[in-house]
């Protein structure tokens, strides 16, 4: 499927219309911010040619993208999403140090969702095989 933004926008709209409680934590925010900045960098490179990511991020264009991204996040926190999280203990961290197909942040997200009984909305195939309830348009996850 090539139109992921429209698909997930429709899912998000339905969740809001049905008055679902939506939660986000630091790990998800980190993934969203980093992904958005990487996508902005890719668009810049496509239009202007190669530029190192860190140089771009510290440029006027990069700072502008970062400011826009942060403004969107701020507008959603508290109004649309409730902030939740957890303090990870030694057992949590030890479990997350077992090699798998997930990066460390994904493991933290799984840990939080499992503990709180959250349904995860994601398109990321790295979450396949988890014991979570997942809402996704990615057929490898459902």
Coordinates of N, CA and C in Angstrom, one line a residue:
X1 N 0.8 -1.2 0.0 CA 0.0 0.0 0.0 C 0.9 1.2 0.0
X2 N 0.6 2.1 -0.9 CA 1.5 3.3 -1.0 C 0.9 4.5 -0.3
X3 N -0.3 4.5 0.1 CA -0.9 5.7 0.7 C -1.1 5.5 2.2
X4 N 0.0 5.2 2.9 CA -0.1 5.0 4.3 C -0.6 6.3 5.0
X5 N -0.1 7.5 4.7 CA -0.6 8.6 5.5 C -2.1 8.8 5.4
X6 N -2.8 8.6 4.3 CA -4.2 8.7 4.2 C -4.9 7.5 5.0
X7 N -4.3 6.4 4.9 CA -4.9 5.2 5.6 C -4.9 5.4 7.1
X8 N -3.7 5.9 7.6 CA -3.6 6.1 9.1 C -4.3 7.3 9.5
X9 N -4.5 8.3 8.7 CA -5.3 9.5 9.0 C -6.7 9.0 9.2
X10 N -7.2 8.1 8.3 CA -8.6 7.6 8.5 C -8.8 6.8 9.7
X11 N -7.8 6.0 10.1 CA -7.8 5.2 11.3 C -7.8 6.1 12.5
X12 N -6.9 7.1 12.5 CA -6.9 8.1 13.6 C -8.2 8.8 13.8
X13 N -8.8 9.3 12.6 CA -10.1 10.0 12.7 C -11.1 9.1 13.3
X14 N -11.1 7.8 12.9 CA -12.1 6.9 13.5 C -11.9 6.7 15.0
X15 N -10.7 6.6 15.4 CA -10.4 6.4 16.8 C -10.9 7.6 17.6
X16 N -10.7 8.8 17.1 CA -11.1 10.1 17.7 C -12.7 10.1 17.7
X17 N -13.3 9.8 16.6 CA -14.7 9.9 16.5 C -15.4 8.9 17.5
X18 N -14.8 7.8 17.7 CA -15.3 6.8 18.6 C -14.9 7.0 20.1
X19 N -14.2 8.2 20.3 CA -13.8 8.6 21.6 C -12.9 7.6 22.4
X20 N -12.0 7.0 21.6 CA -11.0 6.1 22.2 C -10.0 7.0 23.0
X21 N -9.6 6.5 24.1 CA -8.5 7.2 24.8 C -7.2 6.8 24.2
X22 N -6.4 7.9 23.8 CA -5.2 7.7 23.1 C -4.0 8.1 24.0
X23 N -3.0 7.2 24.1 CA -1.9 7.4 24.9 C -0.6 7.4 24.1
X24 N 0.4 8.2 24.6 CA 1.7 8.2 24.0 C 2.7 8.3 25.1
X25 N 3.9 7.8 24.9 CA 5.0 7.9 25.9 C 6.2 8.5 25.2
X26 N 7.3 8.7 26.1 CA 8.5 9.3 25.6 C 9.1 8.5 24.4
X27 N 9.1 7.2 24.5 CA 9.7 6.4 23.4 C 9.0 6.6 22.1
X28 N 7.6 6.6 22.1 CA 6.9 6.8 20.9 C 7.1 8.3 20.3
X29 N 7.1 9.2 21.2 CA 7.4 10.6 20.8 C 8.8 10.7 20.2
X30 N 9.8 10.0 20.7 CA 11.1 10.0 20.2 C 11.1 9.4 18.8
X31 N 10.4 8.3 18.6 CA 10.3 7.7 17.3 C 9.7 8.6 16.3
X32 N 8.6 9.3 16.7 CA 7.8 10.2 15.8 C 8.7 11.4 15.4
X33 N 9.3 12.0 16.4 CA 10.1 13.2 16.1 C 11.3 12.8 15.1
X34 N 12.0 11.7 15.5 CA 13.1 11.3 14.6 C 12.7 11.0 13.2
X35 N 11.6 10.2 13.1 CA 11.1 9.9 11.8 C 10.7 11.1 11.0
X36 N 10.0 12.0 11.6 CA 9.5 13.2 10.9 C 10.8 14.1 10.4
X37 N 11.8 14.2 11.3 CA 12.9 14.9 10.9 C 13.7 14.2 9.7
X38 N 13.8 12.9 9.8 CA 14.4 12.2 8.7 C 13.7 12.3 7.4
X39 N 12.4 12.3 7.5 CA 11.6 12.5 6.2 C 11.8 13.9 5.7
X40 N 11.8 14.9 6.6 CA 12.1 16.3 6.1 C 13.5 16.4 5.5
X41 N 14.4 15.7 6.1 CA 15.8 15.7 5.5 C 15.8 15.1 4.2
X42 N 15.1 14.0 4.0 CA 15.0 13.3 2.7 C 14.4 14.2 1.6
X43 N 13.4 14.9 2.0 CA 12.8 15.9 1.1 C 13.7 17.0 0.7
X44 N 14.5 17.5 1.7 CA 15.5 18.5 1.4 C 16.6 18.0 0.4
X45 N 17.1 16.8 0.7 CA 18.1 16.2 -0.2 C 17.5 16.0 -1.6
X46 N 16.3 15.5 -1.7 CA 15.7 15.4 -3.0 C 15.6 16.7 -3.8
X47 N 15.4 17.8 -3.1 CA 15.2 19.1 -3.8 C 16.5 19.8 -4.0
X48 N 17.5 19.6 -3.1 CA 18.7 20.4 -3.1 C 20.0 19.6 -3.2
X49 N 20.0 18.3 -3.2 CA 21.2 17.5 -3.3 C 21.6 17.0 -1.9
X50 N 22.6 16.2 -1.9 CA 23.1 15.6 -0.7 C 23.6 16.6 0.4
X51 N 23.2 16.3 1.6 CA 23.7 17.1 2.7 C 23.7 16.2 4.0
X52 N 24.7 16.2 4.7 CA 24.8 15.4 5.9 C 23.6 15.7 6.8
X53 N 23.0 14.7 7.4 CA 21.8 14.9 8.3 C 22.1 15.9 9.4
X54 N 23.2 15.7 10.1 CA 23.4 16.6 11.3 C 23.7 18.0 10.8
X55 N 24.3 18.2 9.7 CA 24.5 19.6 9.2 C 23.2 20.2 8.8
X56 N 22.3 19.4 8.1 CA 21.0 19.9 7.8 C 20.2 20.2 9.0
X57 N 20.2 19.3 10.0 CA 19.4 19.5 11.3 C 19.8 20.8 12.0
X58 N 21.1 21.2 11.9 CA 21.5 22.4 12.5 C 21.4 23.7 11.6
X59 N 20.9 23.5 10.4 CA 20.8 24.6 9.5 C 19.4 25.3 9.7
X60 N 19.2 26.4 9.1 CA 17.9 27.1 9.2 C 16.7 26.2 8.8
X61 N 16.9 25.4 7.7 CA 15.8 24.5 7.2 C 15.6 23.4 8.3
X62 N 16.6 22.8 8.8 CA 16.5 21.8 9.8 C 15.8 22.3 11.1
X63 N 16.2 23.5 11.5 CA 15.6 24.1 12.7 C 14.2 24.4 12.5
X64 N 13.8 24.8 11.3 CA 12.4 25.1 11.0 C 11.6 23.8 11.0
X65 N 12.1 22.8 10.4 CA 11.4 21.5 10.5 C 11.3 21.0 11.9
X66 N 12.3 21.2 12.7 CA 12.2 20.7 14.1 C 11.2 21.6 14.9
X67 N 11.1 22.9 14.6 CA 10.2 23.7 15.3 C 8.7 23.4 14.9
X68 N 8.5 23.1 13.6 CA 7.2 22.7 13.1 C 6.8 21.3 13.8
X69 N 7.7 20.4 13.8 CA 7.4 19.1 14.4 C 7.1 19.2 15.9
X70 N 7.9 20.0 16.6 CA 7.6 20.2 18.0 C 6.3 20.9 18.3
X71 N 5.9 21.8 17.4 CA 4.6 22.5 17.6 C 3.4 21.5 17.4
X72 N 3.6 20.6 16.4 CA 2.5 19.6 16.2 C 2.4 18.7 17.5
X73 N 3.5 18.3 18.0 CA 3.5 17.4 19.1 C 2.9 18.1 20.3
X74 N 3.3 19.4 20.6 CA 2.7 20.1 21.7 C 1.2 20.3 21.6
X75 N 0.7 20.5 20.4 CA -0.7 20.7 20.2 C -1.5 19.4 20.4
X76 N -0.8 18.3 20.2 CA -1.5 17.0 20.4 C -1.5 16.5 21.9
X77 N -0.4 16.9 22.6 CA -0.3 16.5 24.0 C -1.3 17.1 24.9
X78 N -2.0 16.4 25.6 CA -3.0 16.9 26.5 C -4.4 17.1 25.9
X79 N -4.4 17.4 24.6 CA -5.7 17.6 24.0 C -6.2 16.3 23.3
X80 N -5.3 15.7 22.6 CA -5.6 14.4 21.9 C -5.0 13.2 22.5
X81 N -3.8 13.3 22.9 CA -3.1 12.2 23.5 C -2.8 12.5 25.0
X82 N -3.0 11.5 25.8 CA -2.5 11.5 27.2 C -1.1 11.0 27.3
X83 N -0.3 11.6 28.0 CA 1.1 11.2 28.2 C 1.1 10.1 29.3
X84 N 1.7 9.0 29.0 CA 1.9 7.9 29.9 C 3.3 7.4 29.8
X85 N 3.7 6.6 30.7 CA 5.1 6.1 30.7 C 5.3 5.2 31.9
X86 N 6.5 4.8 32.1 CA 6.8 4.0 33.2 C 8.3 4.1 33.6
X87 N 8.5 3.7 34.8 CA 9.9 3.6 35.2 C 10.3 2.1 35.0
X88 N 11.3 1.9 34.2 CA 11.8 0.6 33.9 C 12.7 0.1 35.0
X89 N 12.4 -1.2 35.4 CA 13.3 -1.7 36.5 C 14.3 -2.7 35.9
X90 N 15.1 -3.3 36.7 CA 16.2 -4.2 36.2 C 15.6 -5.3 35.4
X91 N 14.5 -5.9 35.9 CA 13.9 -7.0 35.2 C 13.4 -6.6 33.8
X92 N 12.8 -5.4 33.7 CA 12.4 -4.9 32.3 C 13.6 -4.8 31.4
X93 N 14.7 -4.2 31.9 CA 15.8 -3.9 31.1 C 16.5 -5.2 30.7
X94 N 16.6 -6.1 31.6 CA 17.2 -7.4 31.4 C 16.5 -8.2 30.3
X95 N 15.2 -8.1 30.3 CA 14.3 -8.7 29.3 C 14.5 -8.1 27.9
X96 N 14.7 -6.8 27.9 CA 14.9 -6.0 26.7 C 16.3 -6.2 26.1
X97 N 17.3 -6.8 26.9 CA 18.6 -7.0 26.4 C 18.8 -8.3 25.7
X98 N 17.7 -9.0 25.4 CA 17.8 -10.3 24.7 C 17.7 -9.9 23.2
X99 N 18.6 -10.4 22.4 CA 18.6 -10.0 20.9 C 17.3 -10.5 20.3
X100 N 16.8 -9.7 19.4 CA 15.6 -10.0 18.6 C 15.5 -9.1 17.4
X101 N 14.4 -9.2 16.7 CA 14.2 -8.3 15.5 C 13.8 -6.9 15.8
X102 N 13.8 -6.5 17.1 CA 13.4 -5.2 17.5 C 14.5 -4.4 18.0
X103 N 14.5 -3.1 17.8 CA 15.5 -2.2 18.4 C 15.1 -2.0 19.8
X104 N 16.0 -1.4 20.6 CA 15.7 -1.2 22.0 C 14.5 -0.4 22.3
X105 N 14.3 0.7 21.6 CA 13.1 1.5 21.8 C 11.8 0.7 21.5
X106 N 11.8 -0.1 20.5 CA 10.6 -0.9 20.2 C 10.3 -1.8 21.4
X107 N 11.4 -2.4 21.9 CA 11.2 -3.3 23.1 C 10.6 -2.5 24.3
X108 N 11.0 -1.3 24.5 CA 10.4 -0.5 25.6 C 8.9 -0.2 25.3
X109 N 8.6 0.0 24.0 CA 7.2 0.2 23.7 C 6.4 -1.0 23.9
X110 N 6.9 -2.2 23.6 CA 6.2 -3.4 23.8 C 6.0 -3.6 25.3
X111 N 7.1 -3.4 26.1 CA 7.0 -3.5 27.5 C 5.9 -2.7 28.1
X112 N 5.8 -1.4 27.7 CA 4.8 -0.5 28.2 C 3.4 -1.0 27.8
X113 N 3.2 -1.3 26.6 CA 1.9 -1.7 26.1 C 1.4 -3.0 26.8
X114 N 2.4 -3.9 27.0 CA 2.0 -5.2 27.7 C 1.6 -4.9 29.2
X115 N 2.4 -4.0 29.8 CA 2.1 -3.7 31.2 C 0.7 -2.9 31.4
X116 N 0.4 -2.0 30.5 CA -0.8 -1.2 30.6 C -2.0 -1.8 29.9
X117 N -1.8 -2.8 29.1 CA -2.9 -3.4 28.3 C -3.3 -2.5 27.1
X118 N -2.3 -1.7 26.6 CA -2.6 -0.8 25.5 C -2.6 -1.6 24.2
X119 N -3.5 -1.1 23.3 CA -3.5 -1.6 21.9 C -2.5 -0.7 21.1
X120 N -1.6 -1.3 20.4 CA -0.6 -0.5 19.7 C -1.1 -0.2 18.2
X121 N -1.1 1.1 17.9 CA -1.4 1.5 16.5 C 0.0 1.7 15.8
X122 N 0.3 0.9 14.8 CA 1.6 1.0 14.2 C 1.6 0.4 12.8
X123 N 2.5 0.8 12.0 CA 2.7 0.3 10.7 C 4.0 -0.5 10.6
X124 N 4.8 -0.5 11.7 CA 6.1 -1.0 11.8 C 6.1 -2.5 11.9
X125 N 6.6 -3.2 10.9 CA 6.7 -4.7 10.8 C 7.5 -5.3 11.9
X126 N 8.4 -4.5 12.6 CA 9.2 -5.0 13.6 C 8.4 -5.5 14.8
X127 N 7.1 -5.1 14.9 CA 6.3 -5.5 16.0 C 5.5 -6.8 15.7
X128 N 5.8 -7.4 14.5 CA 5.2 -8.7 14.3 C 5.7 -9.7 15.2
X129 N 4.9 -10.6 15.6 CA 5.4 -11.7 16.5 C 5.3 -11.3 18.0
X130 N 4.9 -10.1 18.3 CA 4.8 -9.7 19.7 C 3.4 -10.2 20.2
X131 N 3.3 -10.2 21.5 CA 2.0 -10.7 22.1 C 1.0 -9.6 22.3
X132 N 1.2 -8.5 21.6 CA 0.4 -7.3 21.8 C -0.8 -7.4 20.9
X133 N -1.9 -6.7 21.3 CA -3.0 -6.4 20.4 C -2.6 -5.2 19.5
X134 N -2.6 -5.4 18.2 CA -2.1 -4.4 17.3 C -3.2 -4.0 16.3
X135 N -3.3 -2.7 16.1 CA -4.2 -2.1 15.1 C -3.3 -1.6 14.0
X136 N -3.4 -2.1 12.8 CA -2.5 -1.8 11.7 C -3.2 -2.1 10.4
X137 N -2.7 -1.3 9.4 CA -3.1 -1.6 8.0 C -2.0 -2.4 7.3
X138 N -0.9 -2.7 8.0 CA 0.2 -3.5 7.5 C -0.2 -4.9 7.7
X139 N -0.4 -5.6 6.6 CA -0.9 -7.0 6.6 C 0.1 -8.0 7.3
X140 N 1.3 -7.6 7.4 CA 2.3 -8.5 8.1 C 2.0 -8.5 9.6
X141 N 1.3 -7.5 10.1 CA 1.0 -7.4 11.5 C -0.3 -7.9 11.9
X142 N -1.3 -8.1 11.0 CA -2.6 -8.5 11.4 C -2.9 -9.9 10.9

